[in-house]
Amino acid sequence: MIYINGRFLTQPMTGVERYAYNICKALAELQQHFTIVCPKAPIADCYDVSGMDVVHYGFGNSHLWEQFVLPFFFIGKKDYVVLSFTGLGSILLRNKVMTVHDLSFLENPSWFSRAYYWWYKMMTPLAVRTSRHIITVSEFSKSEILRFYPFVKPSKVSVLYPAVDTRFFQSFDLQDAPQERFALTVSSLDPRKNFLRLVEAFEGIEGCKLYIVGNANRVFGGKGGKDLEKGNVKILGRVSDEELLRLYHQAECFIFPSIYEGFGLPPLEAMACGCPVLAADIPVVHEVCADAALYFDPYDVKSIHEAICHYLEHCEALKPQLREKGFSRCQRYSWEKTAKAVMEIVEKV
């Protein structure tokens, strides 16, 4: 019997929640039977779980529910596996498969609050040791797991790539022209997303604004959105998927300046919508985007500035090239492929 840790259904849909939700949808479309066990808190409006078997259990809705309440659900049950797609699984459950999206908290603790850092520093290795198998989202993240946790055997870690929902994120002609020329970037306002350098790089760029989609999160250290919004930079905060789709289509380009990622889905969403991508020259972004992006040094404000200026000056020639490569690149990823890979792991464990 397959059970899925459904705590994510009670939370807003950000990157890791979207990963978990889309795998559940793909498993359902493959007619795989599974049960999602989630807290008794209401399911967030952004999730459509019609047709899925959802069980509410226990009390609370925090990490403590995941670690110490959820295990009681499995007392007396046999021949089951618990899948956690958003991160930590309960250290009290042995028949589980957990997901490690990235280990950024170990790479740079200052990016996060102390509470977040110490919780994940303590719990992640325990969860890894007590898991039957580990899912991660890129070869880069797999290498990070093996680097920080050398006790893990490479065969215990499988790379299952995220994908773009191309039924939603797709290219089409908009009737309404944008009111102003803008470049777009999308992410939580997390220090590793490198927005401070991007904002500095936009100084002196005329005729094009920078729109930043994303909210600050209390788990992150560093500056929030108010410190970023100035001059030709506009903070839009969290937007609906429909609004994000419109922004991808109207933007001159999408900029992804992050200095550390487990995968990085927004560039693929932009590509699926026909929006050219300018991205940080780091290993994981090359793994995801290959030759479908224009790269810059994310640690060098001048390099970011020059890449933006180069694109804006030569967009008539660069845009069709990057669009074509982007369409091709995002087709390499599929939630169906990922869901089938999940089932292969379940059969092994």
PDB file of C-alpha atoms in Angstrom, residues 31 86 94 96 116-117 140 199 204 216 230 269 280 286 309 327 334:
ATOM      1  CA  GLN A  31      -4.344   5.090 -12.166  1.00  0.00           C
ATOM      2  CA  THR A  86       8.464  17.920   0.152  1.00  0.00           C
ATOM      3  CA  ARG A  94      11.393   3.032   8.518  1.00  0.00           C
ATOM      4  CA  LYS A  96       9.609   5.470   3.868  1.00  0.00           C
ATOM      5  CA  TYR A 116      15.242  26.553  10.500  1.00  0.00           C
ATOM      6  CA  TYR A 117      18.952  25.840  10.214  1.00  0.00           C
ATOM      7  CA  PHE A 140      23.803  18.393  -8.636  1.00  0.00           C
ATOM      8  CA  VAL A 199      18.599  45.016  -8.477  1.00  0.00           C
ATOM      9  CA  GLY A 204      21.232  52.583 -15.209  1.00  0.00           C
ATOM     10  CA  ALA A 216       9.648  37.152   1.896  1.00  0.00           C
ATOM     11  CA  LYS A 230      13.578  51.175  -5.900  1.00  0.00           C
ATOM     12  CA  GLU A 269       8.094  27.650 -16.906  1.00  0.00           C
ATOM     13  CA  ALA A 280      23.197  32.291 -13.447  1.00  0.00           C
ATOM     14  CA  HIS A 286      23.463  24.347 -16.804  1.00  0.00           C
ATOM     15  CA  CYS A 309      22.081  45.091 -21.735  1.00  0.00           C
ATOM     16  CA  PHE A 327      10.609  25.036 -26.156  1.00  0.00           C
ATOM     17  CA  SER A 334       7.604  15.224 -17.825  1.00  0.00           C
TER      18      SER A 334
END
